[in-house]
Amino acid sequence: MMLGHNRKMSGAECLADMLKGYGVTHVFHVPAVLRKTFAVMETRTDIKRLHVHGEKAAAYMADGYARATGKPGICAAQVIGALNLAAGLRDAWLAHSPVIAMTGGRDPKTKFRKVYQEIDDVPAFEPVTKFNATIDDVARFPDMVRQAFRVATTGTPGPVHLQFRGNEGQVDGDEAEMEPLCEPQFARVPPFRPAPDDASVRAALQHLQAAERPVIVAGGGVRASGAGAELVALAEALQIPVATSLNGKDAIPGVHPLSVGVVGSYSRESANRVVNRADLVCFIGTEAGGMTTHFWAVPKIGTPAIQIDIDPEAIGRNYPLLAGVNGDARVTLARMASLADRASAGRRKAWVAEAQAICKEWYAKYDPLLNSDAAPIRPERMCAEFSKHVPDNGIVVVDTGHAGMWMGGMYDLRTPSQSYMRSAGHLGWAFPAGLGAKCGAPERPVITFTGDAGFWYHIAEIETAARWKINAVTVVNNNASGNQSKRGFDRVYGGTQTEQAKEMWHFSKVNFARIAEDMGAVGIRVEKAADLGPAIEQALKANRPVVIDVVTEIDALAPLAVT
Ligand SMILES: Cc1ncc(C[n+]2csc(CCOP(=O)(O)OP(=O)(O)O)c2C)c(N)n1
């Protein structure tokens, strides 16, 4: 589109044209907001306007869409639903996911007059957005929408909020001379790949090459940059074991000989052991935050470290550094690999063998549980079945809490083309996020792992999946409880819980497969471990939304992080 070609159009036409121009395929919302925009979308675009059951779920769907595609996910709510939507942005904020939230807002003509359903929502979006703005005049649609995409996708990506004047955003009905100009560069992450300065790359390399026991800790920045191949190439060139954060789990396949697993709190023992034996830790695209470092115990503060990040403010925040490199992960890793002294790899032979032995020990230790035939089913066996049955191009979406511990620690990606997305802390995120991921990547199998407590949050969206034919597979670890909380309650009750204490974390026994069937999806109930693999295969072939309800052991507790 040419610059400077204004024409008279409505805000609705402008917004519809711009979303189309940015390649948006789905908008997740609860009515009624931007009604005119959604109406004109019907004739001007192919964008699907998914009417869902709750604003928080809409935000999670947009987040799942964004993390699966790298394209901003769009969600919307009228003024009374705005804070429900804001609550749903919190995970996107924590995970650095580019979500654009649109809400209706106050009209200058009536604000402060106790308008029905209205409060000042803008401050509530402040802690969960990179850019939180109001659009009062229709003529501002083009530049504000462009800025929303620019902010959501650049630097460390993240959520944006645009509040449109009118409780339902009725400013979209106004007309102005406008040009719905789009900047396709900002239609996905990352729009820019800043190259690091060479001196910093050489300094970092010198430390890596001199180290005898280095380890890489790769984070979500590697996945946002699409730098998995470059990461693996550098690790192979220099023979350096690779741990990942939970957010970066798909940066390297779990079966790669240099992969040691997810490090930190929701982790695999082998990763924590390797990282804590390292003489140098190289952080790439990770904030080295509390979860990834088990509250800065893995590695211990004082361990020699280097850090590579696109955000200069992240470099050195949590560990004193020998060297820092500011740049895009893919460009930086490729540059490092091209300059790397491969001859130095010999120095690390013993260390790589040690790391591999530690990984082998982990498999031997958990083998009985990964292959357990016990009924009720062990969650470890569920993870092992995922490792076997997720297709080569599959996207695995995982909830937090116990789900994050089980899958973060025990599931292995087999190929670089598999993806892994995890809740950054919110229980209930995974089911709607999996639906959003499937909307964004309909050609890829999407399999979600959630506990029953997580699934309850947004169970109504089974109906959404059935109505919109969102053929994601959701596997519920159904122990009729939130049993991750068991240890905590054991503690406060002095070791042995009273019968009444169980009120705090037990639920009714419910058959989710039957509920799924009633809501228009396919339901499969699994009570024997041997049936789980075939159930996953059957679900993937169904071309329908499927809920696999797995009856699991209430006393199964995930191993705690080792330090
Ligand atoms: C929004 C939110 N509220 C509360 C929690 C705390 N929390 C973490 S795990 C958990 C229970 C998990 O239960 P479930 O999903 O059934 O898995 P299980 O532990 O039974 O395997 C709770 C309440 C949270 N992470 N997020």
Coordinates of C-alpha atoms and ligand atoms in Angstrom, one line a residue:
M1 CA 0.0 0.0 0.0
M2 CA 1.3 3.5 -0.9
L3 CA 1.9 6.1 1.7
G4 CA -0.3 9.2 1.8
H5 CA -3.4 7.8 0.1
N6 CA -6.0 8.8 2.7
R7 CA -9.6 8.0 2.0
K8 CA -12.7 8.4 3.9
M9 CA -13.5 5.2 5.8
S10 CA -14.9 4.1 9.1
G11 CA -12.8 3.0 12.0
A12 CA -14.3 -0.5 11.6
E13 CA -13.2 -0.7 7.9
C14 CA -9.8 0.6 8.8
L15 CA -9.3 -1.9 11.7
A16 CA -10.6 -4.8 9.7
D17 CA -8.3 -4.0 6.8
M18 CA -5.3 -3.5 9.1
L19 CA -5.8 -6.8 10.9
K20 CA -6.1 -8.5 7.6
G21 CA -3.0 -6.7 6.4
Y22 CA -1.0 -7.9 9.4
G23 CA -2.1 -11.5 8.6
V24 CA -4.4 -12.0 11.5
T25 CA -6.6 -15.0 11.0
H26 CA -8.5 -15.2 14.4
V27 CA -9.8 -12.8 17.0
F28 CA -10.9 -14.2 20.3
H29 CA -13.6 -12.3 22.2
V30 CA -16.7 -12.1 24.4
P31 CA -19.3 -9.8 23.0
A32 CA -20.1 -7.1 22.7
V33 CA -17.1 -5.1 21.5
L34 CA -16.1 -3.6 18.2
R35 CA -19.4 -4.8 16.8
K36 CA -19.1 -2.8 13.6
T37 CA -15.5 -4.0 13.0
F38 CA -16.6 -7.6 13.4
A39 CA -19.5 -7.0 11.0
V40 CA -17.4 -5.5 8.3
M41 CA -14.8 -8.2 8.7
E42 CA -17.4 -10.6 7.3
T43 CA -17.2 -9.0 3.9
R44 CA -13.7 -7.5 3.8
T45 CA -11.7 -10.4 5.3
D46 CA -11.6 -14.1 6.1
I47 CA -10.8 -13.4 9.8
K48 CA -12.6 -15.7 12.2
R49 CA -14.2 -13.9 15.1
L50 CA -14.3 -16.6 17.8
H51 CA -17.0 -15.9 20.3
V52 CA -15.9 -17.7 23.4
H53 CA -17.2 -18.2 27.0
G54 CA -14.9 -16.0 29.0
E55 CA -12.5 -13.1 28.5
K56 CA -9.6 -14.8 30.4
A57 CA -9.9 -17.8 28.1
A58 CA -10.0 -15.4 25.1
A59 CA -6.7 -13.9 26.3
Y60 CA -5.2 -17.4 26.8
M61 CA -6.3 -18.4 23.3
A62 CA -4.7 -15.3 21.8
D63 CA -1.6 -16.1 23.8
G64 CA -1.5 -19.8 22.6
Y65 CA -2.0 -18.5 19.0
A66 CA 0.9 -16.1 19.4
R67 CA 3.3 -18.6 20.9
A68 CA 2.5 -21.2 18.3
T69 CA 2.9 -18.8 15.3
G70 CA 5.1 -15.9 16.5
K71 CA 2.3 -13.6 15.2
P72 CA 0.5 -11.4 17.7
G73 CA -2.7 -13.0 19.0
I74 CA -5.7 -10.7 19.2
C75 CA -8.4 -10.7 22.0
A76 CA -11.2 -8.3 22.8
A77 CA -13.8 -7.5 25.5
Q78 CA -16.3 -4.8 26.2
V79 CA -15.8 -2.5 29.1
I80 CA -17.3 -4.8 31.8
G81 CA -15.1 -7.7 30.6
A82 CA -11.9 -5.7 30.5
L83 CA -10.4 -6.7 33.7
N84 CA -11.2 -10.4 33.0
L85 CA -9.1 -9.9 29.9
A86 CA -6.4 -8.1 31.8
A87 CA -6.1 -11.1 34.1
G88 CA -5.6 -13.3 31.1
L89 CA -2.7 -11.1 29.9
R90 CA -0.6 -11.9 33.0
D91 CA 0.7 -15.2 31.6
A92 CA 1.5 -13.6 28.2
W93 CA 3.4 -10.9 30.1
L94 CA 5.4 -13.4 32.1
A95 CA 6.1 -15.5 29.0
H96 CA 6.9 -12.5 26.7
S97 CA 4.2 -13.4 24.3
P98 CA 2.9 -10.8 21.8
V99 CA -0.8 -10.4 22.5
I100 CA -2.9 -7.4 21.5
A101 CA -5.9 -6.9 23.8
M102 CA -8.6 -4.5 22.6
T103 CA -11.3 -3.3 25.0
G104 CA -14.2 -0.8 25.0
G105 CA -13.6 2.2 27.2
R106 CA -15.1 5.3 28.7
D107 CA -16.7 8.0 26.6
P108 CA -15.5 11.6 27.5
K109 CA -19.2 12.7 27.2
T110 CA -20.3 10.5 30.2
K111 CA -17.3 9.5 32.3
F112 CA -17.5 10.1 36.1
R113 CA -21.4 10.0 35.9
K114 CA -21.7 6.5 37.2
V115 CA -22.2 4.9 33.8
Y116 CA -23.4 1.4 34.0
Q117 CA -20.6 -1.2 34.3
E118 CA -17.9 1.4 33.9
I119 CA -14.7 1.9 35.9
D120 CA -11.3 3.2 34.8
D121 CA -9.7 0.0 33.4
V122 CA -6.5 1.5 32.1
P123 CA -4.4 1.2 35.2
A124 CA -5.2 -2.5 35.6
F125 CA -3.5 -3.1 32.2
E126 CA -0.3 -1.3 33.3
P127 CA 1.5 -4.2 35.0
V128 CA 0.8 -6.7 32.2
T129 CA 1.5 -4.7 29.1
K130 CA 4.4 -3.0 27.3
F131 CA 2.1 -0.4 25.8
N132 CA -1.2 0.6 27.3
A133 CA -3.1 3.2 25.3
T134 CA -6.4 4.8 24.6
I135 CA -7.9 5.6 21.2
D136 CA -10.5 8.4 21.5
D137 CA -10.5 9.7 17.9
V138 CA -11.0 7.5 15.0
A139 CA -8.3 9.2 13.0
R140 CA -5.8 7.6 15.4
F141 CA -6.7 4.0 14.3
P142 CA -3.9 3.6 11.8
D143 CA -1.0 4.9 13.8
M144 CA -2.1 3.3 17.0
V145 CA -2.7 -0.2 15.5
R146 CA 0.7 0.0 13.9
Q147 CA 2.3 1.0 17.2
A148 CA 0.5 -1.9 18.9
F149 CA 2.1 -4.4 16.5
R150 CA 5.4 -2.7 16.7
V151 CA 5.6 -2.8 20.5
A152 CA 4.2 -6.3 20.8
T153 CA 6.8 -7.8 18.5
T154 CA 10.0 -5.8 19.0
G155 CA 12.8 -6.3 21.6
T156 CA 11.5 -8.7 24.2
P157 CA 8.0 -9.3 22.9
G158 CA 4.9 -8.8 25.1
P159 CA 1.3 -7.8 25.4
V160 CA -0.3 -4.5 24.4
H161 CA -3.6 -3.0 25.3
L162 CA -5.7 -0.6 23.1
Q163 CA -8.8 0.8 24.7
F164 CA -11.3 2.1 22.2
R165 CA -13.7 4.9 23.1
G166 CA -17.2 3.7 24.0
N167 CA -18.1 0.9 26.3
E168 CA -18.2 -1.4 23.2
G169 CA -15.6 0.6 21.3
Q170 CA -18.2 2.4 19.3
V171 CA -15.5 4.8 18.1
D172 CA -15.1 2.2 15.3
G173 CA -18.4 3.6 13.8
D174 CA -16.9 7.1 13.2
E175 CA -15.4 8.1 9.9
A176 CA -12.2 9.9 9.0
E177 CA -9.8 10.4 6.2
M178 CA -7.4 7.5 6.9
E179 CA -5.0 5.1 5.3
P180 CA -5.0 1.5 6.7
L181 CA -1.3 1.2 6.2
C182 CA 0.4 -1.9 7.6
E183 CA 4.0 -2.7 8.2
P184 CA 4.3 -6.5 7.6
Q185 CA 7.7 -6.5 9.3
F186 CA 5.9 -6.2 12.6
A187 CA 3.4 -9.0 11.8
R188 CA 5.6 -11.6 13.6
V189 CA 8.4 -12.0 16.0
P190 CA 11.2 -11.0 15.6
P191 CA 11.0 -7.9 13.3
F192 CA 14.6 -7.1 13.8
R193 CA 17.6 -9.3 14.4
P194 CA 20.2 -7.0 15.9
A195 CA 23.7 -8.3 15.4
P196 CA 26.1 -8.3 18.4
D197 CA 29.3 -6.4 18.3
D198 CA 32.2 -8.7 17.4
A199 CA 34.3 -7.8 20.4
S200 CA 31.7 -9.0 22.8
V201 CA 31.2 -12.2 20.8
R202 CA 34.9 -13.0 20.8
A203 CA 35.1 -12.3 24.6
A204 CA 32.3 -14.7 25.3
L205 CA 33.8 -17.3 23.0
Q206 CA 37.1 -17.1 24.7
H207 CA 35.5 -18.0 28.0
L208 CA 33.5 -20.9 26.5
Q209 CA 36.6 -22.3 24.7
A210 CA 38.8 -22.1 27.8
A211 CA 36.2 -23.7 30.0
E212 CA 36.5 -27.5 30.8
R213 CA 33.0 -27.9 32.2
P214 CA 30.7 -25.3 30.6
V215 CA 27.0 -25.6 30.2
I216 CA 24.5 -23.6 28.2
V217 CA 21.2 -22.6 29.7
A218 CA 18.9 -21.7 26.8
G219 CA 15.6 -19.9 27.4
G220 CA 12.4 -18.6 25.7
G221 CA 14.5 -16.0 23.8
V222 CA 16.0 -18.9 21.7
R223 CA 12.5 -20.1 20.8
A224 CA 11.3 -16.5 20.1
S225 CA 14.2 -16.0 17.8
G226 CA 13.8 -19.4 16.1
A227 CA 17.4 -20.1 17.0
G228 CA 17.2 -23.9 17.9
A229 CA 19.3 -25.0 15.0
E230 CA 22.0 -22.4 15.7
L231 CA 22.0 -23.3 19.4
V232 CA 22.6 -27.0 18.6
A233 CA 25.2 -26.2 16.0
L234 CA 27.3 -24.2 18.5
A235 CA 26.8 -26.8 21.3
E236 CA 28.0 -29.5 18.8
A237 CA 30.9 -27.4 17.5
L238 CA 32.3 -26.7 21.0
Q239 CA 30.9 -29.9 22.7
I240 CA 28.9 -28.1 25.4
P241 CA 26.0 -29.7 27.2
V242 CA 22.7 -27.8 27.0
A243 CA 20.0 -27.3 29.7
T244 CA 16.9 -25.2 29.0
S245 CA 14.5 -23.2 31.0
L246 CA 10.9 -24.5 31.0
N247 CA 10.1 -21.8 28.4
G248 CA 13.0 -22.8 26.2
K249 CA 12.3 -26.6 26.4
D250 CA 11.9 -26.9 22.6
A251 CA 15.2 -25.1 21.9
I252 CA 16.9 -28.6 21.6
P253 CA 15.3 -32.0 21.3
G254 CA 15.4 -34.0 24.6
V255 CA 16.9 -36.9 22.8
H256 CA 20.0 -34.9 21.6
P257 CA 23.2 -36.3 23.1
L258 CA 24.1 -32.9 24.5
S259 CA 20.7 -32.2 26.0
V260 CA 20.5 -32.6 29.8
G261 CA 17.0 -31.5 30.4
V262 CA 15.1 -28.6 31.9
V263 CA 16.9 -26.8 34.8
G264 CA 15.5 -25.0 37.8
S265 CA 12.4 -25.6 39.9
Y266 CA 10.2 -27.6 37.5
S267 CA 13.1 -29.5 36.2
R268 CA 14.9 -32.8 35.5
E269 CA 17.4 -33.9 38.1
S270 CA 20.2 -34.4 35.5
A271 CA 20.0 -30.8 34.4
N272 CA 20.3 -29.4 37.9
R273 CA 23.2 -31.7 38.6
V274 CA 25.1 -30.8 35.4
V275 CA 24.5 -27.1 35.9
N276 CA 25.7 -27.2 39.4
R277 CA 28.9 -29.0 38.4
A278 CA 29.7 -26.5 35.6
D279 CA 32.7 -24.2 35.7
L280 CA 31.0 -21.8 33.4
V281 CA 27.3 -21.2 32.7
C282 CA 26.3 -19.5 29.4
F283 CA 22.8 -18.1 29.6
I284 CA 21.1 -17.5 26.2
G285 CA 17.7 -15.8 25.9
T286 CA 16.8 -16.4 29.5
E287 CA 16.2 -13.9 32.3
A288 CA 17.9 -16.4 34.7
G289 CA 14.9 -15.8 36.9
G290 CA 13.7 -17.7 40.0
M291 CA 12.1 -20.6 38.2
T292 CA 15.0 -21.3 35.9
T293 CA 17.6 -21.1 38.6
H294 CA 15.5 -22.6 41.4
F295 CA 15.7 -19.2 43.2
W296 CA 19.4 -18.7 42.2
A297 CA 20.6 -22.0 43.7
V298 CA 21.2 -23.7 40.3
P299 CA 23.7 -22.4 39.4
K300 CA 24.9 -20.9 42.6
I301 CA 25.6 -17.1 42.6
G302 CA 29.3 -16.7 42.0
T303 CA 29.5 -19.5 39.4
P304 CA 31.4 -17.9 36.4
A305 CA 28.8 -16.9 33.8
I306 CA 28.3 -15.3 30.5
Q307 CA 24.9 -14.1 29.1
I308 CA 23.5 -13.4 25.6
D309 CA 20.2 -11.5 25.3
I310 CA 18.3 -9.2 23.0
D311 CA 17.4 -7.1 26.0
P312 CA 20.4 -5.3 27.4
E313 CA 18.7 -4.8 30.7
A314 CA 18.6 -8.6 31.2
I315 CA 22.3 -9.1 30.8
G316 CA 23.9 -9.5 34.3
R317 CA 20.7 -8.8 36.2
N318 CA 20.9 -12.0 38.2
Y319 CA 24.4 -13.3 37.9
P320 CA 27.7 -11.4 37.9
L321 CA 29.1 -11.9 34.4
L322 CA 32.5 -12.5 32.8
A323 CA 31.1 -11.4 29.5
G324 CA 27.7 -10.2 28.1
V325 CA 26.5 -10.1 24.5
N326 CA 23.6 -8.0 23.3
G327 CA 21.9 -9.3 20.2
D328 CA 19.3 -11.6 18.6
A329 CA 19.9 -15.2 19.6
R330 CA 19.9 -16.7 16.1
V331 CA 22.3 -14.1 14.7
T332 CA 24.6 -14.2 17.7
L333 CA 24.7 -18.0 17.9
A334 CA 25.5 -18.3 14.2
R335 CA 28.3 -15.7 14.5
M336 CA 29.7 -17.6 17.5
A337 CA 29.6 -20.9 15.6
S338 CA 31.4 -19.3 12.6
L339 CA 34.2 -17.9 14.9
A340 CA 34.4 -20.9 17.2
D341 CA 37.7 -22.8 17.7
R342 CA 36.4 -26.3 17.2
A343 CA 39.7 -27.8 18.2
S344 CA 39.0 -26.6 21.8
A345 CA 36.1 -29.2 22.0
G346 CA 38.6 -32.0 22.9
R347 CA 39.1 -30.3 26.2
R348 CA 35.5 -31.1 27.1
K349 CA 35.4 -34.8 26.3
A350 CA 35.4 -36.0 29.9
W351 CA 32.8 -33.4 30.9
V352 CA 30.4 -34.4 28.1
A353 CA 30.8 -38.1 29.1
E354 CA 30.1 -37.1 32.7
A355 CA 27.0 -35.2 31.7
Q356 CA 25.8 -38.1 29.6
A357 CA 26.3 -40.5 32.5
I358 CA 24.3 -38.2 34.7
C359 CA 21.5 -38.3 32.1
K360 CA 21.6 -42.1 31.9
E361 CA 21.3 -42.3 35.6
W362 CA 18.2 -40.3 35.5
Y363 CA 16.6 -42.6 32.9
A364 CA 17.6 -45.6 34.9
K365 CA 16.2 -44.1 38.1
Y366 CA 12.8 -43.3 36.6
D367 CA 12.5 -46.2 34.2
P368 CA 10.1 -48.2 36.5
L369 CA 7.7 -45.2 36.7
L370 CA 8.0 -44.1 33.1
N371 CA 7.0 -47.6 32.1
S372 CA 4.7 -48.4 35.0
D373 CA 1.5 -50.3 34.3
A374 CA 0.0 -49.3 37.6
A375 CA -3.7 -48.4 37.9
P376 CA -4.6 -45.7 38.7
I377 CA -2.1 -44.6 36.1
R378 CA 1.2 -42.9 37.0
P379 CA 1.7 -39.4 35.6
E380 CA 5.3 -40.4 34.7
R381 CA 3.9 -43.0 32.3
M382 CA 1.7 -40.3 30.8
C383 CA 4.8 -38.3 30.1
A384 CA 6.5 -41.3 28.5
E385 CA 3.5 -41.9 26.3
F386 CA 3.7 -38.3 25.1
S387 CA 7.4 -38.7 24.3
K388 CA 6.5 -41.7 22.1
H389 CA 3.2 -40.5 20.5
V390 CA 3.5 -36.8 19.9
P391 CA 3.9 -36.5 16.1
D392 CA 7.1 -35.1 14.6
N393 CA 5.5 -31.7 13.9
G394 CA 3.4 -31.7 17.1
I395 CA 2.8 -28.8 19.5
V396 CA 2.6 -29.8 23.1
V397 CA 0.9 -27.3 25.4
V398 CA 1.3 -27.8 29.2
D399 CA -0.3 -26.3 32.2
T400 CA 1.5 -25.1 35.3
G401 CA 1.7 -26.7 38.8
H402 CA 2.1 -30.4 38.8
A403 CA 1.6 -30.6 35.0
G404 CA 4.6 -28.3 34.5
M405 CA 6.7 -30.4 36.9
W406 CA 5.7 -33.7 35.3
M407 CA 6.1 -32.7 31.7
G408 CA 9.0 -30.2 32.1
G409 CA 11.0 -32.9 33.8
M410 CA 9.8 -36.1 32.2
Y411 CA 8.7 -35.5 28.6
D412 CA 11.3 -35.6 25.8
L413 CA 10.9 -33.8 22.5
R414 CA 12.2 -36.1 19.7
T415 CA 12.7 -33.7 16.8
P416 CA 13.5 -30.0 16.3
S417 CA 10.2 -29.6 14.5
Q418 CA 8.2 -30.4 17.7
S419 CA 7.2 -27.4 19.8
Y420 CA 6.6 -27.0 23.5
M421 CA 4.6 -24.2 25.2
R422 CA 4.0 -23.9 28.9
S423 CA 2.0 -21.9 31.3
A424 CA 4.2 -19.2 32.9
G425 CA 2.5 -19.8 36.2
H426 CA -1.3 -19.7 35.7
L427 CA -3.3 -22.8 36.4
G428 CA -5.9 -23.2 33.7
W429 CA -3.9 -21.6 30.9
A430 CA -3.2 -24.6 28.9
F431 CA -6.6 -25.8 27.7
P432 CA -7.6 -22.5 26.0
A433 CA -4.0 -21.8 25.0
G434 CA -4.0 -25.2 23.2
L435 CA -7.2 -24.2 21.3
G436 CA -5.5 -20.9 20.3
A437 CA -2.4 -22.7 19.2
K438 CA -4.5 -25.0 17.0
C439 CA -6.3 -22.0 15.4
G440 CA -2.9 -20.5 14.6
A441 CA -1.3 -23.7 13.3
P442 CA -4.3 -25.9 12.1
E443 CA -2.0 -28.1 10.0
R444 CA 0.0 -29.2 13.1
P445 CA -1.2 -31.6 15.8
V446 CA -1.8 -29.9 19.1
I447 CA -1.8 -31.9 22.3
T448 CA -2.4 -30.3 25.7
F449 CA -1.4 -31.8 29.1
T450 CA -3.4 -30.4 32.1
G451 CA -4.4 -31.5 35.5
D452 CA -8.0 -31.7 36.4
A453 CA -7.8 -28.5 38.6
G454 CA -6.4 -26.7 35.6
F455 CA -9.0 -28.1 33.2
W456 CA -11.9 -27.0 35.4
Y457 CA -11.0 -23.3 35.0
H458 CA -12.2 -23.1 31.4
I459 CA -14.1 -26.3 30.8
A460 CA -16.9 -24.3 29.1
E461 CA -14.5 -23.8 26.1
I462 CA -15.0 -27.5 25.1
E463 CA -18.2 -26.1 23.6
T464 CA -16.2 -23.4 21.8
A465 CA -13.8 -26.0 20.4
A466 CA -16.7 -28.1 19.2
R467 CA -18.6 -25.1 17.7
W468 CA -15.5 -23.8 15.9
K469 CA -14.1 -27.2 15.0
I470 CA -10.8 -26.6 16.8
N471 CA -9.4 -30.1 16.6
A472 CA -6.9 -29.9 19.5
V473 CA -6.4 -32.9 21.8
T474 CA -6.5 -32.3 25.5
V475 CA -5.2 -34.9 27.9
V476 CA -6.4 -34.5 31.5
N477 CA -4.3 -36.0 34.4
N478 CA -7.4 -36.6 36.4
N479 CA -6.5 -37.5 40.0
A480 CA -9.7 -35.8 41.3
S481 CA -7.6 -33.3 43.2
G482 CA -5.0 -30.6 43.0
N483 CA -2.5 -32.9 44.5
Q484 CA 0.5 -30.7 44.0
S485 CA -0.8 -28.9 47.0
K486 CA -0.5 -32.1 49.1
R487 CA 3.0 -31.5 50.4
G488 CA 2.2 -28.0 51.5
F489 CA -0.8 -29.1 53.5
D490 CA 1.1 -32.0 55.0
R491 CA 3.6 -29.4 56.2
V492 CA 1.0 -27.1 57.8
Y493 CA -0.8 -30.0 59.5
G494 CA 2.5 -31.2 61.0
G495 CA 3.1 -34.1 58.7
T496 CA -0.3 -35.9 58.8
Q497 CA -3.4 -34.2 57.4
T498 CA -6.7 -34.5 59.1
E499 CA -9.5 -35.9 57.0
Q500 CA -10.9 -32.3 56.9
A501 CA -7.6 -31.0 55.5
K502 CA -8.3 -32.8 52.3
E503 CA -11.2 -30.4 51.7
M504 CA -8.5 -28.0 50.7
W505 CA -7.3 -29.9 47.7
H506 CA -9.7 -32.8 46.8
F507 CA -12.4 -32.6 44.2
S508 CA -15.3 -34.9 43.2
K509 CA -14.5 -37.8 40.9
V510 CA -15.8 -36.6 37.5
N511 CA -15.7 -38.3 34.1
F512 CA -14.4 -35.5 31.7
A513 CA -14.8 -37.8 28.7
R514 CA -18.5 -37.9 29.3
I515 CA -18.7 -34.1 29.8
A516 CA -16.7 -33.6 26.5
E517 CA -19.2 -35.8 24.6
D518 CA -22.1 -33.9 26.0
M519 CA -20.6 -30.7 24.8
G520 CA -20.0 -31.9 21.2
A521 CA -16.4 -33.1 21.5
V522 CA -15.0 -36.6 21.5
G523 CA -14.3 -38.0 24.9
I524 CA -12.0 -41.0 25.7
R525 CA -11.7 -42.3 29.2
V526 CA -8.4 -44.1 29.9
E527 CA -8.1 -46.3 33.0
K528 CA -5.3 -48.6 32.0
A529 CA -1.8 -47.4 31.2
A530 CA -1.5 -49.6 28.1
D531 CA -4.6 -47.8 26.6
L532 CA -3.1 -44.3 26.7
G533 CA -0.8 -44.6 23.6
P534 CA -3.6 -46.0 21.4
A535 CA -6.0 -43.3 22.8
I536 CA -3.6 -40.5 21.7
E537 CA -3.2 -42.1 18.3
Q538 CA -7.0 -42.4 18.0
A539 CA -7.5 -38.8 19.1
L540 CA -5.0 -37.5 16.6
K541 CA -6.8 -39.2 13.8
A542 CA -10.3 -38.1 14.9
N543 CA -10.1 -34.6 13.3
R544 CA -12.4 -33.5 16.1
P545 CA -11.7 -31.8 19.4
V546 CA -10.9 -34.6 21.8
V547 CA -10.6 -34.8 25.6
I548 CA -8.7 -37.8 26.9
D549 CA -9.6 -38.3 30.6
V550 CA -6.8 -40.3 32.3
V551 CA -7.6 -41.7 35.7
T552 CA -4.4 -41.2 37.7
E553 CA -2.9 -41.9 41.1
I554 CA -3.8 -39.3 43.7
D555 CA -0.7 -40.1 45.8
A556 CA 1.8 -39.5 42.9
L557 CA 4.0 -36.5 43.7
A558 CA 6.5 -35.1 41.2
P559 CA 10.1 -35.1 42.4
L560 CA 11.3 -31.8 43.9
A561 CA 14.3 -29.9 42.4
V562 CA 17.7 -31.0 43.5
T563 CA 20.4 -28.4 44.3
Ligands
LIG1 C1 -4.2 -19.0 38.8 C2 -3.6 -19.9 39.8 N1 -4.1 -20.2 41.0 C3 -3.5 -21.0 41.9 C4 -2.4 -21.7 41.5 C5 -1.7 -22.6 42.5 N2 -1.7 -24.0 42.1 C6 -0.6 -24.5 41.5 S1 -0.8 -26.1 41.1 C7 -2.4 -26.2 41.8 C8 -3.2 -27.5 41.8 C9 -3.0 -28.2 40.5 O1 -3.9 -29.2 40.4 P1 -4.1 -30.0 39.0 O2 -4.0 -29.1 37.9 O3 -5.3 -30.9 39.2 O4 -2.8 -30.9 39.0 P2 -2.4 -32.0 40.1 O5 -1.5 -31.2 41.1 O6 -3.6 -32.7 40.7 O7 -1.5 -33.0 39.3 C10 -2.7 -24.9 42.3 C11 -4.0 -24.6 43.0 C12 -1.8 -21.3 40.3 N3 -0.6 -21.9 39.8 N4 -2.4 -20.5 39.4

